[in-house]
N, CA, C and O of each residue as an XYZ file, in Angstrom:
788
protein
N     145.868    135.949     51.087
C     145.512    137.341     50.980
C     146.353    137.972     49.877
O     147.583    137.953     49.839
N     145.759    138.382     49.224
C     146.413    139.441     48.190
C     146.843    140.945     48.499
O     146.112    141.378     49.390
N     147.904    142.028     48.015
C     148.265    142.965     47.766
C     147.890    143.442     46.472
O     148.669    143.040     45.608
N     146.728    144.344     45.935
C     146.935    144.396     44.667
C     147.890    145.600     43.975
O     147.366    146.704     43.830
N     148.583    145.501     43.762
C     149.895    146.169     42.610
C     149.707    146.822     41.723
O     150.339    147.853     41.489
N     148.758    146.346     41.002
C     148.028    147.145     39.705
C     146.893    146.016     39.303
O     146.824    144.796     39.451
N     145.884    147.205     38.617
C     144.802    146.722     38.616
C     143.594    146.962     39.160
O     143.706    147.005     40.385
N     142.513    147.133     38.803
C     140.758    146.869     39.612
C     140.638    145.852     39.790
O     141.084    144.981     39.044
N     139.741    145.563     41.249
C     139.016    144.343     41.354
C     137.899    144.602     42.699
O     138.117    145.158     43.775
N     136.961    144.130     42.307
C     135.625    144.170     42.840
C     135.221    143.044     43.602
O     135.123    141.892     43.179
N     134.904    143.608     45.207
C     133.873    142.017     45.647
C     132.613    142.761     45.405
O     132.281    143.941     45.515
N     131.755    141.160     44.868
C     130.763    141.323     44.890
C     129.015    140.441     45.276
O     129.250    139.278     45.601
N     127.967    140.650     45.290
C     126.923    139.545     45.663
C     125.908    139.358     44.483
O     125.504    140.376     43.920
N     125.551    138.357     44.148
C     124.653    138.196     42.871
C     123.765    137.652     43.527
O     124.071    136.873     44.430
N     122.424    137.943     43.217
C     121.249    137.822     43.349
C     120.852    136.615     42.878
O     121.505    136.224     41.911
N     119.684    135.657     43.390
C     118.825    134.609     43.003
C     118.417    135.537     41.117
O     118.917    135.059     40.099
N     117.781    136.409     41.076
C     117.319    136.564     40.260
C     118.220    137.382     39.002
O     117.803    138.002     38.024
N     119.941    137.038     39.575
C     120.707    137.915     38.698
C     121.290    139.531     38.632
O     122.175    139.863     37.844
N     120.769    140.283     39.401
C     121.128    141.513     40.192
C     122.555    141.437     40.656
O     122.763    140.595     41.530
N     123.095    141.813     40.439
C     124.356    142.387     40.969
C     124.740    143.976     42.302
O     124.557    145.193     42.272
N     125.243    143.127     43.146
C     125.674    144.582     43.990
C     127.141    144.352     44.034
O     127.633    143.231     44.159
N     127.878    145.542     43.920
C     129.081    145.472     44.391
C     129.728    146.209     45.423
O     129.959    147.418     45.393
N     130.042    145.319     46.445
C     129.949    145.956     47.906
C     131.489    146.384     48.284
O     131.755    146.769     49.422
N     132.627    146.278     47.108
C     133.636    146.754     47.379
C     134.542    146.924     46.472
O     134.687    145.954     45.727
N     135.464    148.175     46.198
C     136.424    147.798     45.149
C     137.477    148.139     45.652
O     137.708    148.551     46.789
N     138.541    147.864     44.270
C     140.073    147.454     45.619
C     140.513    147.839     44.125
O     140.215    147.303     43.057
N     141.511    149.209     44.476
C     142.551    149.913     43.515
C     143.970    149.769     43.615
O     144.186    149.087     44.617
N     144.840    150.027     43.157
C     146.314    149.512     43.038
C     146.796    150.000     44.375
O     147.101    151.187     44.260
N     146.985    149.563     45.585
C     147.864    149.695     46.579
C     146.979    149.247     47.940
O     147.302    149.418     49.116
N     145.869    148.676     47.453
C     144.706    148.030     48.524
C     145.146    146.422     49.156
O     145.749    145.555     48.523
N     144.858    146.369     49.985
C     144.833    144.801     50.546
C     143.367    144.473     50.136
O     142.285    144.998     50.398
N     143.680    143.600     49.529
C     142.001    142.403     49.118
C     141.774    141.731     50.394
O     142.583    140.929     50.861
N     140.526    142.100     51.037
C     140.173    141.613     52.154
C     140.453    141.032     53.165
O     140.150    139.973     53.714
N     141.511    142.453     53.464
C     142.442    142.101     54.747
C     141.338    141.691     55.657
O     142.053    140.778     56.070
N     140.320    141.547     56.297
C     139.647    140.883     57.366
C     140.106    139.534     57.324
O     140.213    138.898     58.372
N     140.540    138.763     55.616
C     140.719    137.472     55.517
C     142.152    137.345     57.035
O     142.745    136.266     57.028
N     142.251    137.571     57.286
C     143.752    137.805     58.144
C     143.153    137.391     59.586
O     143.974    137.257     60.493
N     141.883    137.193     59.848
C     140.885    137.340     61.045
C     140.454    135.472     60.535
O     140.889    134.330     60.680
N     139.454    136.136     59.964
C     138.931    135.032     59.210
C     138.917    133.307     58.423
O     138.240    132.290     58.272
N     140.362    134.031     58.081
C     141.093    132.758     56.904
C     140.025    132.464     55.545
O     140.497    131.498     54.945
N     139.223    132.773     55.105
C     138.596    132.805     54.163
C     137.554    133.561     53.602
O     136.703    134.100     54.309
N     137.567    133.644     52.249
C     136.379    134.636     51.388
C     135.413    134.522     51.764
O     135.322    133.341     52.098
N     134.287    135.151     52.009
C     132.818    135.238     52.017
C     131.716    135.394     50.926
O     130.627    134.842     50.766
N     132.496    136.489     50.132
C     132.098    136.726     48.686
C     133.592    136.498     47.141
O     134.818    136.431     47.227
N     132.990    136.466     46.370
C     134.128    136.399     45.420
C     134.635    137.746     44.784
O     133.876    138.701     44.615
N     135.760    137.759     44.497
C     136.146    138.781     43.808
C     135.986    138.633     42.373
O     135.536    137.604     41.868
N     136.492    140.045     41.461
C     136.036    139.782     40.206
C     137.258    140.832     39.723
O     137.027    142.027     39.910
N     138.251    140.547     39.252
C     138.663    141.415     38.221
C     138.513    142.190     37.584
O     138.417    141.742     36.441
N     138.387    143.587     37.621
C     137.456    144.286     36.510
C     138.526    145.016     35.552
O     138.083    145.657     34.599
N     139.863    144.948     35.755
C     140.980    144.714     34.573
C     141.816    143.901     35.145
O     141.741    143.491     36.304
N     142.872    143.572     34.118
C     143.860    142.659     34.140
C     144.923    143.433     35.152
O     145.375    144.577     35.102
N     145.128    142.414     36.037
C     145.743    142.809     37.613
C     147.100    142.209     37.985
O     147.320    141.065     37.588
N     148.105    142.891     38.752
C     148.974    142.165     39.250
C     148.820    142.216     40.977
O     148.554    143.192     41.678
N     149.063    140.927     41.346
C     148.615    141.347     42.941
C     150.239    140.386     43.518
O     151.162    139.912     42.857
N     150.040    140.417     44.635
C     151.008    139.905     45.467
C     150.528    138.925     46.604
O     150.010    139.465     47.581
N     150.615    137.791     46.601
C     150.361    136.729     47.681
C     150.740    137.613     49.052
O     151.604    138.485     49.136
N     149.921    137.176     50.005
C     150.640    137.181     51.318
C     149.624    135.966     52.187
O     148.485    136.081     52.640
N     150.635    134.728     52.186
C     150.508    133.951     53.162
C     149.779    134.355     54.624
O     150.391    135.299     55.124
N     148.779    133.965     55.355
C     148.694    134.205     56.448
C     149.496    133.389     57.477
O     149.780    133.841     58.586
N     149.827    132.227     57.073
C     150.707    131.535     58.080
C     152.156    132.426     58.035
O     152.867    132.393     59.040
N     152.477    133.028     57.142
C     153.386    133.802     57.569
C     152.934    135.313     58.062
O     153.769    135.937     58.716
N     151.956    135.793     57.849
C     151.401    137.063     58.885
C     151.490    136.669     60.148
O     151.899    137.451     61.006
N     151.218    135.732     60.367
C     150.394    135.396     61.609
C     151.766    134.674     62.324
O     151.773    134.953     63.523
N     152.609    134.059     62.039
C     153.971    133.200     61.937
C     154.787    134.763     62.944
O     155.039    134.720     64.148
N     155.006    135.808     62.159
C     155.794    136.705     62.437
C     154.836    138.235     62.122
O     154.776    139.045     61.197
N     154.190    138.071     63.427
C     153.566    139.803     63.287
C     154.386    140.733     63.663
O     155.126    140.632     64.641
N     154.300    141.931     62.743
C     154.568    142.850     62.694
C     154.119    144.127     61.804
O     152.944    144.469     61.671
N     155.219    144.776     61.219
C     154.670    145.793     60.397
C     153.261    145.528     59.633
O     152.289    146.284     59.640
N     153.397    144.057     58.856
C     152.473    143.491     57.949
C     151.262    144.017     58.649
O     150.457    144.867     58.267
N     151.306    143.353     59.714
C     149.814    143.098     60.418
C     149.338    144.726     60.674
O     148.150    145.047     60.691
N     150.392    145.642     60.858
C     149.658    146.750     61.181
C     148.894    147.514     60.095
O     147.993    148.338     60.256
N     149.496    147.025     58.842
C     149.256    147.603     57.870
C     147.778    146.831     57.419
O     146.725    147.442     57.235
N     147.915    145.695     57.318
C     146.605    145.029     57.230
C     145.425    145.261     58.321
O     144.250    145.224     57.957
N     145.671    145.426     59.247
C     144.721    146.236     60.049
C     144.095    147.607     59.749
O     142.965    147.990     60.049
N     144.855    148.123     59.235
C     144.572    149.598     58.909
C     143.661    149.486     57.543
O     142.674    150.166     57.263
N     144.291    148.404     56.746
C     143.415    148.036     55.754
C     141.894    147.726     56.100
O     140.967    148.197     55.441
N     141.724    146.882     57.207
C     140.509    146.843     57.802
C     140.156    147.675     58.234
O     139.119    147.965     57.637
N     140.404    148.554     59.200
C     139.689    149.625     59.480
C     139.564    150.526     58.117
O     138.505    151.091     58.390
N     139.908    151.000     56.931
C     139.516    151.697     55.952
C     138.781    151.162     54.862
O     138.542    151.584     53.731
N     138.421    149.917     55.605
C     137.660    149.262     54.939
C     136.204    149.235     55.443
O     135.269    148.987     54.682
N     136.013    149.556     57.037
C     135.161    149.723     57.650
C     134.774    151.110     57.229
O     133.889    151.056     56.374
N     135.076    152.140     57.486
C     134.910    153.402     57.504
C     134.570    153.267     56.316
O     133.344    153.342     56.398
N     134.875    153.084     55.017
C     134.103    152.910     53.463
C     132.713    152.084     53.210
O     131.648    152.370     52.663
N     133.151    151.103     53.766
C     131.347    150.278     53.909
C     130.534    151.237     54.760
O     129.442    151.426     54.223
N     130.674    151.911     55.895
C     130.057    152.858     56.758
C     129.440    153.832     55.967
O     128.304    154.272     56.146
N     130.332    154.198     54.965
C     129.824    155.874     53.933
C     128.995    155.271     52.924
O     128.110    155.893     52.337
N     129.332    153.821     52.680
C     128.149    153.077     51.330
C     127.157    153.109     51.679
O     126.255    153.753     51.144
N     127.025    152.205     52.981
C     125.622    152.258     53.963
C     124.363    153.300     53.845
O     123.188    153.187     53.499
N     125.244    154.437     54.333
C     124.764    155.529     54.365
C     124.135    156.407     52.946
O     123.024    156.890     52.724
N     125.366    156.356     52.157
C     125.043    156.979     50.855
C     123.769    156.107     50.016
O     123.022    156.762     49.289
N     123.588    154.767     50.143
C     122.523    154.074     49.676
C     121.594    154.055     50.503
O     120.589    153.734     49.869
N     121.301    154.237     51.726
C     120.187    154.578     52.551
C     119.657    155.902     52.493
O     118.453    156.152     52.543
N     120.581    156.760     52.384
C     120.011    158.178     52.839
C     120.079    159.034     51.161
O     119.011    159.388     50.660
N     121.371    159.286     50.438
C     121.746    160.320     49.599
C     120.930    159.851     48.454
O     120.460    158.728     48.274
N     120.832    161.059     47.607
C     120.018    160.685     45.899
C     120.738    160.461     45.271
O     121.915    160.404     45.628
N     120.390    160.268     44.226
C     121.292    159.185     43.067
C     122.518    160.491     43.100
O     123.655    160.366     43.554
N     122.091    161.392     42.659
C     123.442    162.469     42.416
C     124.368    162.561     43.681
O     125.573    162.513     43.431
N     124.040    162.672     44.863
C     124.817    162.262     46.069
C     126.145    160.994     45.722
O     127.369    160.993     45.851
N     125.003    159.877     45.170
C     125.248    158.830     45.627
C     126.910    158.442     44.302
O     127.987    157.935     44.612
N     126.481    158.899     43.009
C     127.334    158.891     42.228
C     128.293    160.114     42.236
O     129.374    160.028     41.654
N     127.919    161.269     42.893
C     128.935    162.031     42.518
C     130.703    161.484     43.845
O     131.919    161.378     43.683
N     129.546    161.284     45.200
C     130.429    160.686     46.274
C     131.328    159.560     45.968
O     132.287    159.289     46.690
N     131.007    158.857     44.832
C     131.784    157.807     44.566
C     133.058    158.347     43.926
O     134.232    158.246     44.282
N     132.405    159.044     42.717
C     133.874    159.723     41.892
C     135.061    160.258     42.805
O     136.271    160.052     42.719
N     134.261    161.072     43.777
C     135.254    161.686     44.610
C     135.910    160.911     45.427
O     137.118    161.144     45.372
N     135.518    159.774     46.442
C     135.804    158.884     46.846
C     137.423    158.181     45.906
O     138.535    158.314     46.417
N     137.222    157.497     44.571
C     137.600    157.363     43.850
C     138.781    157.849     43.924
O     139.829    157.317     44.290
N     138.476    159.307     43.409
C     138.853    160.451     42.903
C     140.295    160.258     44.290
O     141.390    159.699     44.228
N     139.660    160.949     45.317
C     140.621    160.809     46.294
C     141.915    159.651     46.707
O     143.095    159.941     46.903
N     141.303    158.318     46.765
C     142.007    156.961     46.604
C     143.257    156.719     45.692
O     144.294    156.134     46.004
N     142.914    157.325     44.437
C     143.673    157.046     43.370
C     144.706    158.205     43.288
O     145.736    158.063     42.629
N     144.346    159.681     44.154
C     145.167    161.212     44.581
C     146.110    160.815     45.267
O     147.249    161.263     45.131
N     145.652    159.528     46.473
C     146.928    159.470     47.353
C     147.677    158.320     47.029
O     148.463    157.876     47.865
N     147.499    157.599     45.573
C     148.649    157.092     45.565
C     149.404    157.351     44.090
O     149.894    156.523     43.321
N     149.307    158.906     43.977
C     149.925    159.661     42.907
C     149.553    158.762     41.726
O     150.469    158.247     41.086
N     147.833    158.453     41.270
C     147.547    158.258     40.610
C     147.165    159.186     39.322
O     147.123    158.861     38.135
N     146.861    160.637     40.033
C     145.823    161.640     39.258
C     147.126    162.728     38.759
O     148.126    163.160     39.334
N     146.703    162.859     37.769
C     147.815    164.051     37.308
C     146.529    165.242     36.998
O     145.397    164.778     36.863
N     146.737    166.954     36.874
C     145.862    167.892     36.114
C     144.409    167.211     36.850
O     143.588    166.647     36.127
N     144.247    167.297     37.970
C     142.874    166.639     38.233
C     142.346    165.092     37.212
O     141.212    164.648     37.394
N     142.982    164.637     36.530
C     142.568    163.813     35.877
C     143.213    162.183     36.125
O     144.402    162.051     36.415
N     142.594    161.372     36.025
C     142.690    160.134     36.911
C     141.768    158.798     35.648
O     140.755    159.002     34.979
N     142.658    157.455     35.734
C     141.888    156.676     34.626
C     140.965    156.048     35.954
O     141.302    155.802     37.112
N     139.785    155.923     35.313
C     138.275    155.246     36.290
C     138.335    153.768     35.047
O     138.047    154.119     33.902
N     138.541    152.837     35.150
C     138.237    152.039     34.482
C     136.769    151.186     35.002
O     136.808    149.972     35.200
N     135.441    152.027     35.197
C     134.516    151.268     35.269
C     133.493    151.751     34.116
O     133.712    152.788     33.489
N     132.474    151.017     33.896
C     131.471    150.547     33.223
C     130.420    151.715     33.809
O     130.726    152.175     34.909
N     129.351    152.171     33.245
C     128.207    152.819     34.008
C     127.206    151.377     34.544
O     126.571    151.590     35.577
N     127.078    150.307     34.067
C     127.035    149.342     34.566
C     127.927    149.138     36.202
O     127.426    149.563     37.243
N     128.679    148.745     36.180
C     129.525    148.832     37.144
C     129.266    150.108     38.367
O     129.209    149.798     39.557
N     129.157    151.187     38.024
C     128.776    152.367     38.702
C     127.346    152.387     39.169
O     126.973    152.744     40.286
N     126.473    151.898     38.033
C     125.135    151.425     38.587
C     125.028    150.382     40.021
O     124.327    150.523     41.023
N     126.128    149.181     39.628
C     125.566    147.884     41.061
C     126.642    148.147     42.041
O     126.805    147.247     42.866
N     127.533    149.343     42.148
C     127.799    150.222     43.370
C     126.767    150.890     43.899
O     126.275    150.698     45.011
N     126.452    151.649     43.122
C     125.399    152.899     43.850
C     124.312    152.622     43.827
O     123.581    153.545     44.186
N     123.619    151.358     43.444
C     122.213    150.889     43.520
C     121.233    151.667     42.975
O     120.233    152.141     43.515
N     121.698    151.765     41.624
C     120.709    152.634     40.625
C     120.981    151.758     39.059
O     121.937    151.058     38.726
N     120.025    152.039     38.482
C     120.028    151.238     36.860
C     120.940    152.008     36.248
O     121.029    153.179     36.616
N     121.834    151.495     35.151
C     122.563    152.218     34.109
C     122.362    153.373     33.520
O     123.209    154.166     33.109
N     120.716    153.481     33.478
C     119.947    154.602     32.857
C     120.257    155.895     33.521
O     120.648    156.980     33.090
N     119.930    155.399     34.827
C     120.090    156.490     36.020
C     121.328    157.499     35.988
O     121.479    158.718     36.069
N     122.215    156.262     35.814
C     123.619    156.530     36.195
C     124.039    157.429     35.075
O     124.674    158.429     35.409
N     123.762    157.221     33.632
C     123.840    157.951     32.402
C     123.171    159.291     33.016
O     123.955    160.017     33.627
N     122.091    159.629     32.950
C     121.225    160.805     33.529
C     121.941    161.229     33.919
O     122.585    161.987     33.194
N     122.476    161.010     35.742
C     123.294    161.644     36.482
C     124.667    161.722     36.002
O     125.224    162.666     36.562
N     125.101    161.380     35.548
C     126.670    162.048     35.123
C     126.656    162.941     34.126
O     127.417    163.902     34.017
N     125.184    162.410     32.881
C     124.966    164.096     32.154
C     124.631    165.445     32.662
O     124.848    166.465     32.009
N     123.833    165.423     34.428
C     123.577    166.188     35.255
C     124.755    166.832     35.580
O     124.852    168.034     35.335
N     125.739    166.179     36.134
C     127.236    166.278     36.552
C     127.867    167.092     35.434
O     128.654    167.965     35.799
N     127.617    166.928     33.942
C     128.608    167.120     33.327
C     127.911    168.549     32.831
O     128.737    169.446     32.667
N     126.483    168.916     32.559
C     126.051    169.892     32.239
C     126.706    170.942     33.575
O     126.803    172.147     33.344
N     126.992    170.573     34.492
C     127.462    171.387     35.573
C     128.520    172.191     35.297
O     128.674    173.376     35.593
N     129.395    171.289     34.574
C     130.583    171.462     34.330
C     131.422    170.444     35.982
O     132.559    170.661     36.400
N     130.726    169.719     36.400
C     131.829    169.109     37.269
C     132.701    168.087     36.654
O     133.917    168.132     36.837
N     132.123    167.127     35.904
C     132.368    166.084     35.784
C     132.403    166.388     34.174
O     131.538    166.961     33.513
N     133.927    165.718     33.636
C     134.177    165.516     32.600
C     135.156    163.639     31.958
O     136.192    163.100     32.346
N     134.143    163.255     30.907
C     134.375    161.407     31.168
C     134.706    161.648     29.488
O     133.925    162.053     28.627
N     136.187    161.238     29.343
C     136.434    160.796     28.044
C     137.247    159.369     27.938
O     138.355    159.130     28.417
N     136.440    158.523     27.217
C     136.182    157.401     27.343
C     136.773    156.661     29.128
O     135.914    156.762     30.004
N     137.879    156.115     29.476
C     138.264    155.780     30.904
C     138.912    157.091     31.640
O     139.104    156.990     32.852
N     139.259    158.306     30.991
C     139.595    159.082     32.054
C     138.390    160.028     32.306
O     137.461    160.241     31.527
N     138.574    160.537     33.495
C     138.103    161.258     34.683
C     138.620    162.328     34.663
O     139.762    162.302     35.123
N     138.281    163.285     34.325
C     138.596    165.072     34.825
C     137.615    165.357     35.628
O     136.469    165.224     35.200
N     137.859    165.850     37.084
C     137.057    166.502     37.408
C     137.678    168.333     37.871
O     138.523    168.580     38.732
N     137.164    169.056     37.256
C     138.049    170.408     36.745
C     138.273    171.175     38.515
O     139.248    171.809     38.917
N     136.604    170.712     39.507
C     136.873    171.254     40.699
C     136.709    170.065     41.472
O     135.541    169.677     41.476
N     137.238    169.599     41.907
C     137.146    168.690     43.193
C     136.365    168.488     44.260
O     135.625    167.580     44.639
N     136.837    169.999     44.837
C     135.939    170.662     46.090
C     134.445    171.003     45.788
O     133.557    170.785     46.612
N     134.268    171.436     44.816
C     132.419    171.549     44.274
C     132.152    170.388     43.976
O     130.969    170.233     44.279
N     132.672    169.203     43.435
C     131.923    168.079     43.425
C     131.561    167.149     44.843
O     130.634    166.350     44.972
N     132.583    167.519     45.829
C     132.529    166.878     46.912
C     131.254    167.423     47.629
O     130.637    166.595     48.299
N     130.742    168.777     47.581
C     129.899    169.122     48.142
C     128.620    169.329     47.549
O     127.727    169.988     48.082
N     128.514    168.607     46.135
C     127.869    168.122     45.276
C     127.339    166.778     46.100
O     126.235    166.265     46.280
N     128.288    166.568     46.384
C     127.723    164.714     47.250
C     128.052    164.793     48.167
O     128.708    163.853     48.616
N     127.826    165.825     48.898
C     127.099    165.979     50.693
C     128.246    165.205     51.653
O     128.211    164.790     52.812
N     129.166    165.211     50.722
C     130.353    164.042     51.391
C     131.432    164.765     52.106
O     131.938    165.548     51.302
N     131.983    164.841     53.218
C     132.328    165.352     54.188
C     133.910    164.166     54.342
O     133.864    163.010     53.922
N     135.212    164.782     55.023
C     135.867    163.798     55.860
C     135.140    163.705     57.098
O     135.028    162.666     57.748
N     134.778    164.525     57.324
C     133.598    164.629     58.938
C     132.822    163.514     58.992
O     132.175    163.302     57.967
N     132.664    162.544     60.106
C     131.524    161.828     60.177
C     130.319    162.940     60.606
O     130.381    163.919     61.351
N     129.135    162.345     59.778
C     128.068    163.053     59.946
C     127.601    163.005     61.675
O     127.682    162.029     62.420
N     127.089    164.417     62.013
C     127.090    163.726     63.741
C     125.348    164.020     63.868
O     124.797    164.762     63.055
N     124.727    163.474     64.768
C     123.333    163.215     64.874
C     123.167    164.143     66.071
O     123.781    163.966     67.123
N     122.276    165.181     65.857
C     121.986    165.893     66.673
C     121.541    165.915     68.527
O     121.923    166.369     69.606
N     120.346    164.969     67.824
C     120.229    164.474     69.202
C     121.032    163.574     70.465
O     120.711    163.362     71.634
N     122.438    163.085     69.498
C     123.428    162.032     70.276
C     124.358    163.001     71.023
O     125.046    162.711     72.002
N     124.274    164.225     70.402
C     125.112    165.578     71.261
C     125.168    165.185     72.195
O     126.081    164.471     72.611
N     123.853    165.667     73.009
C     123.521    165.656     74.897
C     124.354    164.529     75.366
O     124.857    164.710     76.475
N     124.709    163.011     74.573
C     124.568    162.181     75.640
C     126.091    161.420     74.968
O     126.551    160.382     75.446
N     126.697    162.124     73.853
C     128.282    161.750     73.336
C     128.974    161.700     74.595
O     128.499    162.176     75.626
N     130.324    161.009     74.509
C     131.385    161.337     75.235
C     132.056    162.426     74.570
O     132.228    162.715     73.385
N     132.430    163.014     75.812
C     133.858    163.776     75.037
C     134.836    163.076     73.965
O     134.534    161.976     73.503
N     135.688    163.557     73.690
C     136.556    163.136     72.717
C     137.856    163.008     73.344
O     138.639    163.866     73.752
N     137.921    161.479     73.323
C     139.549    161.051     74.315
C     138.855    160.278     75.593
O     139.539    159.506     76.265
N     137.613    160.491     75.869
C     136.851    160.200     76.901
C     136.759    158.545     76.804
O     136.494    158.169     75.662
N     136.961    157.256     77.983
C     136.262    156.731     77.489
C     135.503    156.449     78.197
O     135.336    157.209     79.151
N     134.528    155.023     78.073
C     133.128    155.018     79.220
C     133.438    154.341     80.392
O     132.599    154.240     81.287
């Protein structure tokens, strides 16, 4: 299992016919597929998308002497769940502008809490390619929508950095909430909260 330190890196699935999706990315202070910790091995491959420094972590020694490690790698899994949960969703349900603006912010946020972003501004080292086989839209698309974004004035892209001047209007630009979305009809029949069954 890796720690990555510095650096992007992407898992991802390639298609019989060459299609690319990329179902996860992993920014400087991420565990690379802490589930491997469950597991013991990859499912999909990773991909570098810059030159990276990461940090080994043995599972025979996680697993040898649990502790802090493991809690932390857990937590990695669970925020790893809760992110595949909002992809799900954002590619099932949101429009392309949803779908790309939620990412930036997403992003945006990730890279805030680990005193990445200075002046709202933050380096994105991806591709509109790259942004395309996240959000499951063509390059074209993705161009469109960030000129949409930028005629807004939300979104400002000079060459790898990221300004985004308001934060909070782009977030609600992409319908994106810390709130899990709650389903109306599951009201009547939820538990309370703290409740269990």
């Amino acid at each position: 299992m890796l720690h990555l330190e510095e650096g992007w890196a992407s898992r991802y699935c390639v298609l019989p016919d060459g299609r690319r999706q990329i179902t996860a990315l992993f920014l400087p202070g991420d565990y690379c597929e802490p589930q491997w910790l469950l597991s013991g091995k990859a499912e999909l491959p990773i991909l570098a998308l810059t030159p990276v420094k990461a940090r080994a972590i043995p599972l025979a020694g996680v697993h040898a002497r649990p502790g802090d490690t493991v809690m932390k790698l857990l937590g990695g899994v669970l925020q790893n769940h809760d992110r595949q949960t909002a992809w799900i969703v954002s590619l099932g349900r949101k429009t392309a502008l949803e779908r790309v603006a939620g990412l930036l912010v997403e992003l945006f946020e990730r890279l805030q809490a680990t005193g990445k972003v200075d002046d709202n501004r933050c380096t994105i080292p991806l591709t509109q390619q790259d942004i395309a086989d996240v959000v499951g839209l063509t390059p074209v698309h993705v161009n469109r929508v960030l000129g949409d974004l930028r005629n807004r004035g939300l979104v400002r892209l000079s060459g790898k950095i990221l300004h985004l001047p308001y934060p909070q209007a782009l977030g609600a630009a992409a319908s994106s909430s810390s709130e899990r979305p709650v389903d109306p009809d599951a009201q009547r029949t939820a538990w309370p909260a703290g409740k269990a069954a």
